[in-house]
Amino acid sequence: MGLSLGVDTGGTYTDAVLIRDEAEVIASAKSLTTREDLSLGIGRAVEEVIAAAGVKGTDVDMVSLSTTLATNALVEGQGGRVALVFIGFAERDLGRQDLSAALKGDPVIAVSGGHNHGGGEVAPLDEAALRAGLAEVAGGVTGFAVAAQFGTRNPAHELRAREIIRDVTDKPVTCSHELSAKLGGPKRAMTAVLNARLIGMIDRLIGAAERYFDGLRIAAPLMVVRGDGALISAVQAKEKPIETILSGPAASIVGARWLTDASDALVSDIGGTTTDIALLKDGLPQIDPDGAQVGGFRTMVEAVAMRTWGLGGDSQVHMAKEGLSGALRLGPRRIAPVSLLAMDAPELVHGELDRVIKSARLGEFDAQFLRPVYADPMRDGLSAREEAVLDRVMAGPMRLQEAIVTRLDLGALDGLVTKGLVHKVGVTPSDAAHVLGLVDAWDTEAAVKALSAFALQRTGAGEPLAKSAEEMAQRIIDQLTEQSADCLLEAAFAEEGLEAASALPRHVLALLGRQGHVAVSKIDLGLNLPVIGLGASARAYYPAVGAHLKTQAILPDHGGVANAIGAVVGQITMRRRGEVTSGGEGAFRAHLSSGLEVFSEKAAALAAVEAELRAEAEAAAKRAGASDVTFTVAHGVKEAEVENRSVFVEAAIEVVASGRPRSVRGE
């Protein structure tokens, strides 16, 4: 294929890699992710990797993008304010399948309509009520999610609602039936809400990438990694950004396999915001049959069986208020490291840290900073207090206390952080790694001062949290090791089907086993598989994690850019699913996108659904840029024994169309 360019945009770093003939990494590069203008971080990484390889933009045949931004947004509860159009459901359905939690108080337009399990209309869509609801909420939301009762059996009302929304507003619309063909209306609605919340973020990312590549005269098609590791076109990713959750982690699994040729291992990718762990079995990542779970939500998105924790190099460090020892806890929220901010605002950071150290006490807001994320942030849905706090932060970066007039402002500030409009800056494991000499990327002197200030906190026993910056740093790294081990053990226990897998790593017997307890009893606990450590900081942290769990830590060359590698070595895969259900003796209902069609023969109904799915999957694969498309088809037929004869109940048909992306030269 020639030269393939892979780019991964993470919460902290943007990585770029060039691969020749799908066989050799010829250059890689990293740049800080620039949230205010994503094209800057992408541009720096791509320019560096192209210069290192000694090639030109016109030499690149294919470009593929993976990202953790959607995953991070769900973990951190970020995203735009949306409205849900809820058709034919009861009010109590809002409380099912985490739908109300996903809405987070965002508006709901409930109207009559919907279909039954056979695809028949229960009630007409109340278009007047929908238009009235749109008039009330359209100005305060960034997009809409639409879910109708049994919308997968008949999508007519969802499609009509989308037409009306587009007629009344200019906001993007997500229909639940286009994200999943499975039953379960509230869960589909929740998935659609999350998709609508992410559209603006992913649109900005892809738009920034496209603008930059155009400037470099890279004419290659832009692909995006889906949550199952397959590739889709940029246009498809903009329409269904929810499918890019776990995109970065999925790409890392593909990259880990390519880099190590390992057959069986736990793959752990530690980034700035999250730790993502998946099982590589017989050389293949496992697909989660229940849908991707991220940020506490079990979605209907097909993705690798990945478990995600809010633990990374940029996790916020907390001191526990209870107890005498001043125990530490990391995450789940990501903040910006002090040592990083000091690169851009040295006088602000060093001045504040010197003041705190000189005073020998750490106030509630001391040694913490704020910075705006965007030069011109979206303000839809902000309260008056949030607007006021944001206006102050826009003059930043600044000390945190400068943005707080009353304690009520703290809630507004938290809302701005949640919406991704403001970054908090404070002590993180990345700062600790600088103090201990594990990394040397930013301002080490600022890291030393920040940890010296953090150590001034008093434990429950009245003692300083630590006696030096080095001691404080080691405690933070030790806590990262402990929590990383917790994550790996929880993933292992869950793979084994053990109950309460999330609690087992902290059980007293597990803790004794991790310490190699030998007394009257002998208790030992570790992992029986190697751990492949990926991510920019894995080499700094994972040797200790492997030792703690008594297993081999595999740290491959180029493991820091495994996501970018996985982005270009995958293939396009499009899945389409449909159903045939029983309509009674001699009646087979084919649920087609055009509506319900009844056949007198089972084979004819199955053939009709398969033909439609094959055409849709092939069209989607080709629209994504696939060449030489191949198909696999599966029929799952359910029958029941009634009076010694088999009676048809239903059938699920799945068609998978696959192919490698075409290069810019059509190869």
PDB file of N, CA and C in Angstrom, residues 468-543:
ATOM      1  N   SER A 468       9.319  15.451  52.124  1.00  0.00           N
ATOM      2  CA  SER A 468      10.029  16.024  50.979  1.00  0.00           C
ATOM      3  C   SER A 468       9.228  15.780  49.713  1.00  0.00           C
ATOM      4  N   ALA A 469       9.615  16.508  48.663  1.00  0.00           N
ATOM      5  CA  ALA A 469       8.953  16.299  47.375  1.00  0.00           C
ATOM      6  C   ALA A 469       9.198  14.891  46.866  1.00  0.00           C
ATOM      7  N   GLU A 470      10.391  14.369  47.088  1.00  0.00           N
ATOM      8  CA  GLU A 470      10.727  13.012  46.615  1.00  0.00           C
ATOM      9  C   GLU A 470       9.883  11.965  47.329  1.00  0.00           C
ATOM     10  N   GLU A 471       9.722  12.113  48.640  1.00  0.00           N
ATOM     11  CA  GLU A 471       8.888  11.165  49.381  1.00  0.00           C
ATOM     12  C   GLU A 471       7.441  11.244  48.914  1.00  0.00           C
ATOM     13  N   MET A 472       6.965  12.477  48.689  1.00  0.00           N
ATOM     14  CA  MET A 472       5.598  12.666  48.213  1.00  0.00           C
ATOM     15  C   MET A 472       5.428  12.027  46.838  1.00  0.00           C
ATOM     16  N   ALA A 473       6.405  12.220  45.960  1.00  0.00           N
ATOM     17  CA  ALA A 473       6.340  11.650  44.613  1.00  0.00           C
ATOM     18  C   ALA A 473       6.297  10.131  44.664  1.00  0.00           C
ATOM     19  N   GLN A 474       7.118   9.533  45.509  1.00  0.00           N
ATOM     20  CA  GLN A 474       7.143   8.072  45.589  1.00  0.00           C
ATOM     21  C   GLN A 474       5.813   7.527  46.098  1.00  0.00           C
ATOM     22  N   ARG A 475       5.206   8.230  47.054  1.00  0.00           N
ATOM     23  CA  ARG A 475       3.901   7.794  47.549  1.00  0.00           C
ATOM     24  C   ARG A 475       2.855   7.827  46.430  1.00  0.00           C
ATOM     25  N   ILE A 476       2.907   8.852  45.588  1.00  0.00           N
ATOM     26  CA  ILE A 476       1.949   8.953  44.482  1.00  0.00           C
ATOM     27  C   ILE A 476       2.167   7.836  43.469  1.00  0.00           C
ATOM     28  N   ILE A 477       3.428   7.567  43.120  1.00  0.00           N
ATOM     29  CA  ILE A 477       3.713   6.493  42.154  1.00  0.00           C
ATOM     30  C   ILE A 477       3.352   5.138  42.741  1.00  0.00           C
ATOM     31  N   ASP A 478       3.601   4.944  44.030  1.00  0.00           N
ATOM     32  CA  ASP A 478       3.201   3.684  44.675  1.00  0.00           C
ATOM     33  C   ASP A 478       1.683   3.516  44.626  1.00  0.00           C
ATOM     34  N   GLN A 479       0.956   4.616  44.806  1.00  0.00           N
ATOM     35  CA  GLN A 479      -0.507   4.539  44.734  1.00  0.00           C
ATOM     36  C   GLN A 479      -0.957   4.225  43.315  1.00  0.00           C
ATOM     37  N   LEU A 480      -0.278   4.780  42.321  1.00  0.00           N
ATOM     38  CA  LEU A 480      -0.598   4.457  40.929  1.00  0.00           C
ATOM     39  C   LEU A 480      -0.360   2.977  40.661  1.00  0.00           C
ATOM     40  N   THR A 481       0.727   2.439  41.189  1.00  0.00           N
ATOM     41  CA  THR A 481       1.004   1.006  41.045  1.00  0.00           C
ATOM     42  C   THR A 481      -0.109   0.177  41.665  1.00  0.00           C
ATOM     43  N   GLU A 482      -0.530   0.544  42.888  1.00  0.00           N
ATOM     44  CA  GLU A 482      -1.587  -0.188  43.585  1.00  0.00           C
ATOM     45  C   GLU A 482      -2.890  -0.156  42.794  1.00  0.00           C
ATOM     46  N   GLN A 483      -3.283   1.033  42.353  1.00  0.00           N
ATOM     47  CA  GLN A 483      -4.555   1.143  41.646  1.00  0.00           C
ATOM     48  C   GLN A 483      -4.489   0.488  40.270  1.00  0.00           C
ATOM     49  N   SER A 484      -3.334   0.521  39.618  1.00  0.00           N
ATOM     50  CA  SER A 484      -3.189  -0.178  38.343  1.00  0.00           C
ATOM     51  C   SER A 484      -3.313  -1.683  38.547  1.00  0.00           C
ATOM     52  N   ALA A 485      -2.715  -2.185  39.637  1.00  0.00           N
ATOM     53  CA  ALA A 485      -2.843  -3.605  39.948  1.00  0.00           C
ATOM     54  C   ALA A 485      -4.292  -3.969  40.248  1.00  0.00           C
ATOM     55  N   ASP A 486      -5.001  -3.070  40.956  1.00  0.00           N
ATOM     56  CA  ASP A 486      -6.423  -3.301  41.217  1.00  0.00           C
ATOM     57  C   ASP A 486      -7.187  -3.461  39.900  1.00  0.00           C
ATOM     58  N   CYS A 487      -6.923  -2.583  38.954  1.00  0.00           N
ATOM     59  CA  CYS A 487      -7.619  -2.617  37.664  1.00  0.00           C
ATOM     60  C   CYS A 487      -7.345  -3.925  36.923  1.00  0.00           C
ATOM     61  N   LEU A 488      -6.081  -4.349  36.899  1.00  0.00           N
ATOM     62  CA  LEU A 488      -5.724  -5.576  36.190  1.00  0.00           C
ATOM     63  C   LEU A 488      -6.340  -6.801  36.849  1.00  0.00           C
ATOM     64  N   LEU A 489      -6.329  -6.846  38.176  1.00  0.00           N
ATOM     65  CA  LEU A 489      -6.935  -7.983  38.870  1.00  0.00           C
ATOM     66  C   LEU A 489      -8.447  -8.002  38.672  1.00  0.00           C
ATOM     67  N   GLU A 490      -9.072  -6.830  38.727  1.00  0.00           N
ATOM     68  CA  GLU A 490     -10.511  -6.779  38.494  1.00  0.00           C
ATOM     69  C   GLU A 490     -10.847  -7.286  37.094  1.00  0.00           C
ATOM     70  N   ALA A 491     -10.054  -6.890  36.099  1.00  0.00           N
ATOM     71  CA  ALA A 491     -10.280  -7.364  34.734  1.00  0.00           C
ATOM     72  C   ALA A 491     -10.110  -8.876  34.654  1.00  0.00           C
ATOM     73  N   ALA A 492      -9.077  -9.403  35.330  1.00  0.00           N
ATOM     74  CA  ALA A 492      -8.834 -10.850  35.316  1.00  0.00           C
ATOM     75  C   ALA A 492      -9.981 -11.600  35.994  1.00  0.00           C
ATOM     76  N   PHE A 493     -10.425 -11.109  37.156  1.00  0.00           N
ATOM     77  CA  PHE A 493     -11.515 -11.772  37.871  1.00  0.00           C
ATOM     78  C   PHE A 493     -12.802 -11.734  37.046  1.00  0.00           C
ATOM     79  N   ALA A 494     -13.052 -10.611  36.381  1.00  0.00           N
ATOM     80  CA  ALA A 494     -14.255 -10.492  35.561  1.00  0.00           C
ATOM     81  C   ALA A 494     -14.209 -11.466  34.383  1.00  0.00           C
ATOM     82  N   GLU A 495     -13.027 -11.618  33.758  1.00  0.00           N
ATOM     83  CA  GLU A 495     -12.889 -12.570  32.649  1.00  0.00           C
ATOM     84  C   GLU A 495     -13.169 -13.997  33.110  1.00  0.00           C
ATOM     85  N   GLU A 496     -12.880 -14.272  34.370  1.00  0.00           N
ATOM     86  CA  GLU A 496     -13.118 -15.612  34.912  1.00  0.00           C
ATOM     87  C   GLU A 496     -14.539 -15.790  35.417  1.00  0.00           C
ATOM     88  N   GLY A 497     -15.349 -14.744  35.305  1.00  0.00           N
ATOM     89  CA  GLY A 497     -16.743 -14.842  35.700  1.00  0.00           C
ATOM     90  C   GLY A 497     -16.975 -14.849  37.192  1.00  0.00           C
ATOM     91  N   LEU A 498     -16.018 -14.348  37.976  1.00  0.00           N
ATOM     92  CA  LEU A 498     -16.176 -14.334  39.424  1.00  0.00           C
ATOM     93  C   LEU A 498     -17.134 -13.227  39.844  1.00  0.00           C
ATOM     94  N   GLU A 499     -17.979 -13.531  40.818  1.00  0.00           N
ATOM     95  CA  GLU A 499     -18.915 -12.534  41.308  1.00  0.00           C
ATOM     96  C   GLU A 499     -18.165 -11.442  42.069  1.00  0.00           C
ATOM     97  N   ALA A 500     -18.725 -10.255  42.074  1.00  0.00           N
ATOM     98  CA  ALA A 500     -18.150  -9.107  42.784  1.00  0.00           C
ATOM     99  C   ALA A 500     -16.697  -8.885  42.393  1.00  0.00           C
ATOM    100  N   ALA A 501     -16.421  -8.984  41.069  1.00  0.00           N
ATOM    101  CA  ALA A 501     -15.040  -8.847  40.600  1.00  0.00           C
ATOM    102  C   ALA A 501     -14.440  -7.501  40.980  1.00  0.00           C
ATOM    103  N   SER A 502     -15.272  -6.453  41.024  1.00  0.00           N
ATOM    104  CA  SER A 502     -14.743  -5.124  41.331  1.00  0.00           C
ATOM    105  C   SER A 502     -14.277  -4.998  42.770  1.00  0.00           C
ATOM    106  N   ALA A 503     -14.841  -5.802  43.676  1.00  0.00           N
ATOM    107  CA  ALA A 503     -14.463  -5.716  45.091  1.00  0.00           C
ATOM    108  C   ALA A 503     -13.339  -6.679  45.460  1.00  0.00           C
ATOM    109  N   LEU A 504     -13.159  -7.729  44.691  1.00  0.00           N
ATOM    110  CA  LEU A 504     -12.196  -8.781  45.066  1.00  0.00           C
ATOM    111  C   LEU A 504     -10.751  -8.292  45.193  1.00  0.00           C
ATOM    112  N   PRO A 505     -10.252  -7.388  44.322  1.00  0.00           N
ATOM    113  CA  PRO A 505      -8.851  -6.985  44.462  1.00  0.00           C
ATOM    114  C   PRO A 505      -8.514  -6.367  45.807  1.00  0.00           C
ATOM    115  N   ARG A 506      -9.512  -5.773  46.510  1.00  0.00           N
ATOM    116  CA  ARG A 506      -9.267  -5.135  47.798  1.00  0.00           C
ATOM    117  C   ARG A 506      -9.714  -6.006  48.971  1.00  0.00           C
ATOM    118  N   HIS A 507     -10.120  -7.250  48.684  1.00  0.00           N
ATOM    119  CA  HIS A 507     -10.458  -8.189  49.757  1.00  0.00           C
ATOM    120  C   HIS A 507      -9.206  -8.479  50.577  1.00  0.00           C
ATOM    121  N   VAL A 508      -9.375  -8.709  51.875  1.00  0.00           N
ATOM    122  CA  VAL A 508      -8.220  -8.901  52.752  1.00  0.00           C
ATOM    123  C   VAL A 508      -7.336 -10.049  52.287  1.00  0.00           C
ATOM    124  N   LEU A 509      -7.946 -11.147  51.781  1.00  0.00           N
ATOM    125  CA  LEU A 509      -7.138 -12.273  51.310  1.00  0.00           C
ATOM    126  C   LEU A 509      -6.357 -11.899  50.050  1.00  0.00           C
ATOM    127  N   ALA A 510      -6.994 -11.115  49.165  1.00  0.00           N
ATOM    128  CA  ALA A 510      -6.283 -10.681  47.965  1.00  0.00           C
ATOM    129  C   ALA A 510      -5.123  -9.759  48.321  1.00  0.00           C
ATOM    130  N   LEU A 511      -5.334  -8.865  49.277  1.00  0.00           N
ATOM    131  CA  LEU A 511      -4.264  -7.958  49.683  1.00  0.00           C
ATOM    132  C   LEU A 511      -3.102  -8.725  50.301  1.00  0.00           C
ATOM    133  N   LEU A 512      -3.410  -9.721  51.120  1.00  0.00           N
ATOM    134  CA  LEU A 512      -2.346 -10.545  51.709  1.00  0.00           C
ATOM    135  C   LEU A 512      -1.623 -11.332  50.620  1.00  0.00           C
ATOM    136  N   GLY A 513      -2.378 -11.850  49.657  1.00  0.00           N
ATOM    137  CA  GLY A 513      -1.764 -12.612  48.574  1.00  0.00           C
ATOM    138  C   GLY A 513      -0.846 -11.761  47.721  1.00  0.00           C
ATOM    139  N   ARG A 514      -1.213 -10.515  47.497  1.00  0.00           N
ATOM    140  CA  ARG A 514      -0.366  -9.609  46.720  1.00  0.00           C
ATOM    141  C   ARG A 514       0.936  -9.302  47.454  1.00  0.00           C
ATOM    142  N   GLN A 515       0.898  -9.386  48.774  1.00  0.00           N
ATOM    143  CA  GLN A 515       2.099  -9.148  49.581  1.00  0.00           C
ATOM    144  C   GLN A 515       2.927 -10.416  49.780  1.00  0.00           C
ATOM    145  N   GLY A 516       2.419 -11.565  49.249  1.00  0.00           N
ATOM    146  CA  GLY A 516       3.132 -12.830  49.441  1.00  0.00           C
ATOM    147  C   GLY A 516       3.134 -13.275  50.894  1.00  0.00           C
ATOM    148  N   HIS A 517       1.984 -13.213  51.534  1.00  0.00           N
ATOM    149  CA  HIS A 517       1.851 -13.505  52.969  1.00  0.00           C
ATOM    150  C   HIS A 517       2.309 -14.932  53.297  1.00  0.00           C
ATOM    151  N   VAL A 518       3.231 -15.051  54.242  1.00  0.00           N
ATOM    152  CA  VAL A 518       3.694 -16.354  54.729  1.00  0.00           C
ATOM    153  C   VAL A 518       3.762 -16.289  56.248  1.00  0.00           C
ATOM    154  N   ALA A 519       2.887 -17.038  56.897  1.00  0.00           N
ATOM    155  CA  ALA A 519       2.898 -17.155  58.358  1.00  0.00           C
ATOM    156  C   ALA A 519       2.365 -18.550  58.663  1.00  0.00           C
ATOM    157  N   VAL A 520       1.347 -18.646  59.500  1.00  0.00           N
ATOM    158  CA  VAL A 520       0.699 -19.944  59.675  1.00  0.00           C
ATOM    159  C   VAL A 520       0.056 -20.362  58.348  1.00  0.00           C
ATOM    160  N   SER A 521      -0.480 -19.373  57.654  1.00  0.00           N
ATOM    161  CA  SER A 521      -1.004 -19.625  56.312  1.00  0.00           C
ATOM    162  C   SER A 521      -0.043 -19.049  55.282  1.00  0.00           C
ATOM    163  N   LYS A 522      -0.180 -19.546  54.062  1.00  0.00           N
ATOM    164  CA  LYS A 522       0.613 -19.032  52.953  1.00  0.00           C
ATOM    165  C   LYS A 522      -0.348 -18.631  51.848  1.00  0.00           C
ATOM    166  N   ILE A 523      -0.307 -17.347  51.474  1.00  0.00           N
ATOM    167  CA  ILE A 523      -1.248 -16.823  50.484  1.00  0.00           C
ATOM    168  C   ILE A 523      -0.455 -16.131  49.396  1.00  0.00           C
ATOM    169  N   ASP A 524      -0.756 -16.485  48.161  1.00  0.00           N
ATOM    170  CA  ASP A 524      -0.062 -15.872  47.026  1.00  0.00           C
ATOM    171  C   ASP A 524      -1.099 -15.504  45.970  1.00  0.00           C
ATOM    172  N   LEU A 525      -0.905 -14.374  45.304  1.00  0.00           N
ATOM    173  CA  LEU A 525      -1.829 -13.933  44.268  1.00  0.00           C
ATOM    174  C   LEU A 525      -1.069 -13.151  43.212  1.00  0.00           C
ATOM    175  N   GLY A 526      -1.329 -13.462  41.954  1.00  0.00           N
ATOM    176  CA  GLY A 526      -0.727 -12.734  40.850  1.00  0.00           C
ATOM    177  C   GLY A 526      -1.494 -13.026  39.586  1.00  0.00           C
ATOM    178  N   LEU A 527      -0.947 -12.621  38.466  1.00  0.00           N
ATOM    179  CA  LEU A 527      -1.564 -12.880  37.172  1.00  0.00           C
ATOM    180  C   LEU A 527      -0.877 -14.057  36.495  1.00  0.00           C
ATOM    181  N   ASN A 528      -1.664 -14.835  35.773  1.00  0.00           N
ATOM    182  CA  ASN A 528      -1.131 -15.991  35.062  1.00  0.00           C
ATOM    183  C   ASN A 528      -0.879 -15.693  33.588  1.00  0.00           C
ATOM    184  N   LEU A 529      -1.070 -14.437  33.185  1.00  0.00           N
ATOM    185  CA  LEU A 529      -0.797 -13.994  31.825  1.00  0.00           C
ATOM    186  C   LEU A 529       0.152 -12.805  31.883  1.00  0.00           C
ATOM    187  N   PRO A 530       0.951 -12.592  30.856  1.00  0.00           N
ATOM    188  CA  PRO A 530       1.768 -11.377  30.818  1.00  0.00           C
ATOM    189  C   PRO A 530       0.884 -10.154  30.614  1.00  0.00           C
ATOM    190  N   VAL A 531       1.407  -8.998  30.971  1.00  0.00           N
ATOM    191  CA  VAL A 531       0.730  -7.722  30.756  1.00  0.00           C
ATOM    192  C   VAL A 531       1.503  -6.947  29.703  1.00  0.00           C
ATOM    193  N   ILE A 532       0.828  -6.575  28.631  1.00  0.00           N
ATOM    194  CA  ILE A 532       1.436  -5.702  27.626  1.00  0.00           C
ATOM    195  C   ILE A 532       1.108  -4.271  28.022  1.00  0.00           C
ATOM    196  N   GLY A 533       2.125  -3.523  28.410  1.00  0.00           N
ATOM    197  CA  GLY A 533       1.932  -2.149  28.833  1.00  0.00           C
ATOM    198  C   GLY A 533       2.091  -1.196  27.666  1.00  0.00           C
ATOM    199  N   LEU A 534       1.048  -0.421  27.390  1.00  0.00           N
ATOM    200  CA  LEU A 534       1.058   0.541  26.292  1.00  0.00           C
ATOM    201  C   LEU A 534       0.825   1.943  26.835  1.00  0.00           C
ATOM    202  N   GLY A 535       1.156   2.932  26.037  1.00  0.00           N
ATOM    203  CA  GLY A 535       0.976   4.322  26.426  1.00  0.00           C
ATOM    204  C   GLY A 535       2.311   4.987  26.688  1.00  0.00           C
ATOM    205  N   ALA A 536       2.307   6.302  26.606  1.00  0.00           N
ATOM    206  CA  ALA A 536       3.553   7.057  26.728  1.00  0.00           C
ATOM    207  C   ALA A 536       4.245   6.826  28.057  1.00  0.00           C
ATOM    208  N   SER A 537       3.479   6.599  29.128  1.00  0.00           N
ATOM    209  CA  SER A 537       4.073   6.468  30.454  1.00  0.00           C
ATOM    210  C   SER A 537       4.233   5.026  30.911  1.00  0.00           C
ATOM    211  N   ALA A 538       3.877   4.049  30.069  1.00  0.00           N
ATOM    212  CA  ALA A 538       3.924   2.649  30.505  1.00  0.00           C
ATOM    213  C   ALA A 538       5.324   2.227  30.922  1.00  0.00           C
ATOM    214  N   ARG A 539       6.346   2.672  30.215  1.00  0.00           N
ATOM    215  CA  ARG A 539       7.718   2.283  30.567  1.00  0.00           C
ATOM    216  C   ARG A 539       8.120   2.819  31.942  1.00  0.00           C
ATOM    217  N   ALA A 540       7.513   3.939  32.340  1.00  0.00           N
ATOM    218  CA  ALA A 540       7.821   4.497  33.652  1.00  0.00           C
ATOM    219  C   ALA A 540       7.102   3.750  34.772  1.00  0.00           C
ATOM    220  N   TYR A 541       5.876   3.310  34.526  1.00  0.00           N
ATOM    221  CA  TYR A 541       5.045   2.771  35.601  1.00  0.00           C
ATOM    222  C   TYR A 541       4.937   1.244  35.628  1.00  0.00           C
ATOM    223  N   TYR A 542       4.954   0.584  34.473  1.00  0.00           N
ATOM    224  CA  TYR A 542       4.529  -0.815  34.434  1.00  0.00           C
ATOM    225  C   TYR A 542       5.572  -1.853  34.851  1.00  0.00           C
ATOM    226  N   PRO A 543       6.872  -1.568  34.869  1.00  0.00           N
ATOM    227  CA  PRO A 543       7.774  -2.547  35.488  1.00  0.00           C
ATOM    228  C   PRO A 543       7.392  -2.831  36.940  1.00  0.00           C
TER     229      PRO A 543
END
